[in-house]
XYZ file of C-alpha atoms in Angstrom:
301
model
C 0.138 0.147 0.119
C 1.288 3.179 -1.164
C 0.544 6.912 -0.649
C 0.202 7.838 -4.368
C -2.170 4.843 -5.013
C -4.805 6.576 -2.634
C -4.029 10.593 -2.427
C -6.449 11.602 -4.812
C -9.123 10.283 -2.510
C -9.635 12.852 -0.042
C -11.605 10.770 2.292
C -9.741 7.487 1.931
C -6.868 9.788 3.199
C -8.263 11.383 6.056
C -9.790 7.898 7.455
C -6.111 6.022 6.973
C -4.030 9.338 8.608
C -6.199 11.233 10.501
C -5.152 14.298 7.877
C -6.548 15.536 4.942
C -3.958 15.567 1.551
C -3.244 19.471 2.182
C -2.249 18.843 5.925
C -0.125 15.714 5.286
C 2.017 17.730 2.557
C 2.162 20.388 4.998
C 3.826 17.809 7.593
C 5.864 15.967 4.639
C 8.191 18.901 4.397
C 9.380 18.776 7.689
C 9.570 15.081 8.249
C 11.513 15.051 5.563
C 14.067 17.323 6.497
C 13.992 15.307 9.859
C 14.320 11.878 7.822
C 17.252 13.600 5.668
C 18.792 14.738 8.976
C 18.734 11.254 10.514
C 19.498 9.129 7.497
C 22.896 10.984 6.630
C 24.203 9.761 10.043
C 22.267 6.350 10.989
C 21.608 3.180 9.500
C 18.174 1.625 10.121
C 19.481 -0.204 12.942
C 20.176 3.021 14.782
C 24.481 2.509 14.058
C 26.047 5.589 13.516
C 26.906 5.859 9.326
C 30.597 4.778 8.020
C 29.928 6.001 4.823
C 27.196 7.913 2.223
C 24.258 6.283 1.516
C 21.259 7.207 -0.540
C 17.532 6.112 -0.097
C 16.434 3.139 -2.279
C 14.051 2.644 -4.581
C 13.505 -1.248 -3.526
C 13.216 -0.247 -0.105
C 10.500 -1.365 1.535
C 9.062 2.037 1.819
C 10.832 3.590 -1.297
C 9.467 7.174 -1.243
C 9.268 9.824 2.228
C 5.878 10.233 1.569
C 5.503 5.995 2.029
C 7.305 6.351 5.042
C 5.016 9.000 6.771
C 2.084 7.133 5.192
C 3.138 4.383 7.171
C 3.569 5.766 10.783
C 0.401 7.632 10.731
C -1.640 4.878 9.380
C -0.093 2.570 12.375
C -0.984 5.511 14.409
C -4.644 6.264 13.270
C -5.754 3.022 12.762
C -3.383 0.756 15.515
C -3.602 -2.289 13.405
C -1.721 -5.653 14.700
C 1.563 -5.648 13.378
C 0.709 -8.885 11.704
C -1.867 -6.923 10.123
C 0.232 -3.663 9.185
C 2.923 -6.117 7.505
C 0.136 -7.263 4.993
C -0.741 -4.172 4.045
C 2.855 -2.711 3.587
C 4.091 -6.017 2.208
C 7.387 -6.538 4.590
C 7.809 -8.975 7.615
C 7.362 -8.437 11.052
C 10.319 -7.333 12.564
C 10.965 -4.652 9.520
C 7.446 -3.512 10.737
C 8.556 -3.052 14.241
C 11.979 -1.177 13.589
C 10.072 0.887 11.149
C 7.659 2.038 14.023
C 9.719 2.638 16.336
C 12.238 4.699 14.048
C 9.578 6.581 12.348
C 7.758 7.776 15.626
C 10.804 8.817 16.777
C 10.921 11.037 13.139
C 7.501 12.060 13.928
C 8.331 13.517 17.299
C 11.206 15.397 16.233
C 8.760 16.841 13.173
C 6.125 17.829 15.602
C 8.498 19.568 17.978
C 10.372 21.488 14.901
C 7.052 22.634 14.212
C 6.234 23.689 17.960
C 2.910 21.320 17.983
C 4.088 19.214 20.723
C 2.739 19.857 24.604
C 4.558 21.113 27.029
C 5.822 18.583 29.675
C 7.279 21.136 32.155
C 4.705 22.140 34.349
C 6.756 24.773 35.809
C 6.963 26.825 32.432
C 2.870 27.129 32.094
C 3.195 30.588 33.860
C 5.257 31.779 31.063
C 3.278 30.082 27.957
C -0.292 31.011 29.181
C 0.773 34.791 29.629
C -2.335 37.112 28.758
C -4.852 33.701 28.246
C -7.971 34.506 30.250
C -8.967 30.738 31.088
C -7.835 26.874 30.270
C -9.311 23.866 30.964
C -8.023 20.759 32.953
C -8.663 17.155 32.820
C -7.792 13.532 32.661
C -7.665 11.103 30.012
C -7.495 7.229 30.156
C -6.117 4.877 28.019
C -6.410 0.932 28.395
C -3.766 -1.468 27.927
C -3.263 -5.184 28.235
C -3.128 -7.058 31.467
C 0.089 -6.762 32.788
C 2.168 -10.511 33.704
C 3.809 -9.025 36.346
C 1.945 -8.880 39.592
C 2.758 -5.306 41.049
C 2.258 -4.095 37.501
C -1.387 -5.705 37.618
C -2.344 -4.067 40.723
C -0.614 -0.348 40.149
C -2.288 -0.377 36.526
C -5.884 -1.608 37.881
C -8.261 1.447 37.636
C -10.869 0.290 39.413
C -13.157 0.141 36.138
C -12.836 -3.504 35.592
C -9.831 -2.965 33.443
C -5.979 -1.723 33.393
C -5.121 1.207 32.230
C -2.801 4.109 32.293
C -3.831 7.559 32.054
C -2.471 11.507 31.668
C -3.748 14.812 32.854
C -3.586 17.457 29.872
C -4.621 21.152 29.986
C -6.187 23.223 26.796
C -7.059 26.365 25.460
C -10.326 27.846 24.449
C -9.244 27.018 20.826
C -8.696 23.111 22.022
C -5.165 23.483 21.735
C -3.644 21.266 24.559
C -0.525 23.122 25.624
C 0.330 20.715 28.473
C 0.383 17.105 29.127
C 1.883 15.304 32.186
C 3.702 12.481 32.235
C 2.180 8.797 32.213
C 0.989 7.086 35.138
C -0.435 3.917 36.171
C -4.435 3.669 36.322
C -4.832 3.668 40.070
C -3.241 6.877 40.606
C -6.271 9.534 41.320
C -6.412 12.579 38.596
C -5.749 14.634 41.952
C -2.449 13.213 42.372
C -0.984 13.653 39.450
C -1.209 17.664 40.088
C 0.339 16.547 43.173
C 2.869 15.231 41.812
C 3.600 17.678 38.910
C 1.891 20.795 40.204
C 0.776 23.573 37.595
C 2.248 26.773 37.713
C -0.450 29.491 36.128
C -0.677 33.351 35.528
C -2.140 34.954 38.694
C -5.918 35.648 37.981
C -6.465 33.127 35.295
C -9.881 30.660 35.013
C -9.004 27.266 35.626
C -12.071 24.943 34.549
C -11.710 21.142 35.912
C -13.965 18.732 37.021
C -14.873 17.070 40.860
C -11.878 14.704 40.471
C -9.645 17.343 41.146
C -11.360 17.834 44.328
C -8.238 19.824 46.685
C -6.573 21.397 43.604
C -6.348 24.940 44.004
C -3.208 26.784 42.095
C -2.336 29.809 43.822
C -3.608 33.167 42.585
C -5.897 31.141 40.053
C -10.027 31.081 40.029
C -11.096 27.530 40.237
C -14.372 26.813 38.220
C -15.728 23.317 38.771
C -19.169 21.745 39.537
C -20.837 21.600 42.796
C -20.728 17.797 43.901
C -23.942 15.891 45.151
C -23.574 15.484 48.922
C -23.850 12.007 50.031
C -27.326 10.959 50.627
C -28.572 14.620 49.655
C -29.922 16.055 46.473
C -28.777 19.473 44.695
C -30.573 22.292 44.796
C -32.574 23.235 40.797
C -30.017 26.214 41.016
C -27.091 24.526 41.772
C -28.043 21.940 38.961
C -28.802 25.170 36.416
C -24.782 26.233 37.674
C -23.379 22.292 36.868
C -24.930 22.448 33.242
C -23.680 25.806 32.761
C -19.912 24.743 33.490
C -20.162 21.517 31.822
C -21.453 23.172 28.577
C -17.830 25.351 29.029
C -16.028 22.105 29.970
C -17.233 20.160 26.865
C -14.163 22.315 24.927
C -11.495 20.057 26.981
C -13.536 16.858 26.011
C -13.384 18.114 22.461
C -9.447 18.201 22.559
C -9.297 14.730 23.839
C -11.553 13.419 21.279
C -9.424 15.355 18.752
C -6.309 13.803 19.909
C -8.138 10.372 20.221
C -8.434 10.306 16.687
C -5.279 8.486 16.469
C -7.005 5.136 17.903
C -3.823 3.962 19.279
C -4.390 6.258 22.304
C -8.143 4.911 21.990
C -7.958 1.492 22.167
C -6.483 -1.329 24.178
C -2.681 -0.602 23.889
C -0.617 -3.935 22.900
C 3.101 -2.570 22.542
C 5.521 -3.418 25.887
C 8.561 -1.107 24.734
C 9.706 0.974 27.373
C 8.409 4.434 27.119
C 6.563 3.864 23.853
C 3.425 4.463 25.597
C 3.817 7.732 26.683
C 5.576 8.667 22.760
C 2.297 7.740 21.292
C 0.242 9.937 23.527
C 2.325 12.932 22.966
C 2.402 12.645 19.318
C -1.279 12.062 19.019
C -1.589 15.422 20.809
C 0.838 16.969 18.223
C -1.103 16.148 15.756
C -4.142 17.897 17.133
C -2.670 20.401 17.848
C -1.147 20.481 14.228
C -4.689 19.924 12.489
C -6.245 23.214 14.683
C -3.434 25.481 13.943
C -3.616 24.281 10.067
C -7.505 24.763 10.402
C -7.088 28.598 12.047
C -4.448 29.530 9.539
C -6.961 28.206 6.338
C -9.954 30.231 8.005
C -7.943 32.913 8.624
C -6.743 33.549 4.955
């Protein structure tokens, strides 16, 4: 399966990669730069190159657009590697090597374009200067049941599944500006904020849900729904206020939904390589931010 075979079928490109052909071409320029930079210094196995080498037309992924198409299809559709190798006519070890190599190239591409969310919560006070309000929420991803007993206990979320989770912060235009580290499923959203305290500009409004009760950064206006008291009911006024708050907080749910267009961070995660679960959600957020920026620039023009 090669990109040139479907590039003129816009709906198929969007379904396979999560990007329109125009967005694909815009991302490809920087992706090619980072691929050329890597391949001029290292072999596909990651060893330092001893002599100049050129891309071979006989490669399983001969063109740069085929390489980016390969990794975007993997992230968007989350196929079994056995199915992915059938689609791209390669062996399973080849597919595994290409997946991890091209994921890193894509991460560098999105970093160069400035689309990756920040991972350092202490820099937010500078990043969000001039921003009036932000929205905070947590997102959870199912994983395969770990074989290790201690990790099983740590990843059991209490929802009859094993999972990993992150907190994220987005702005009103749905851009994800901060992403926490990846934690085991039993860790509470508020606990993640305790581990990575947010430093926000004074006076900014922070919208959050009842999973963050007790989270109050200094100098920040907190807006969150009122939790129903045990054994009692909320008043009609309180219910109406909760409805109003939920109508504003829905933006962060839309941002999470945009990030989860990459099904690898929506469906059960199957890869066991250390750190890869954190990389794919970072890339998914970066791709979401790239689509948001591209659409906004298109509307402006």
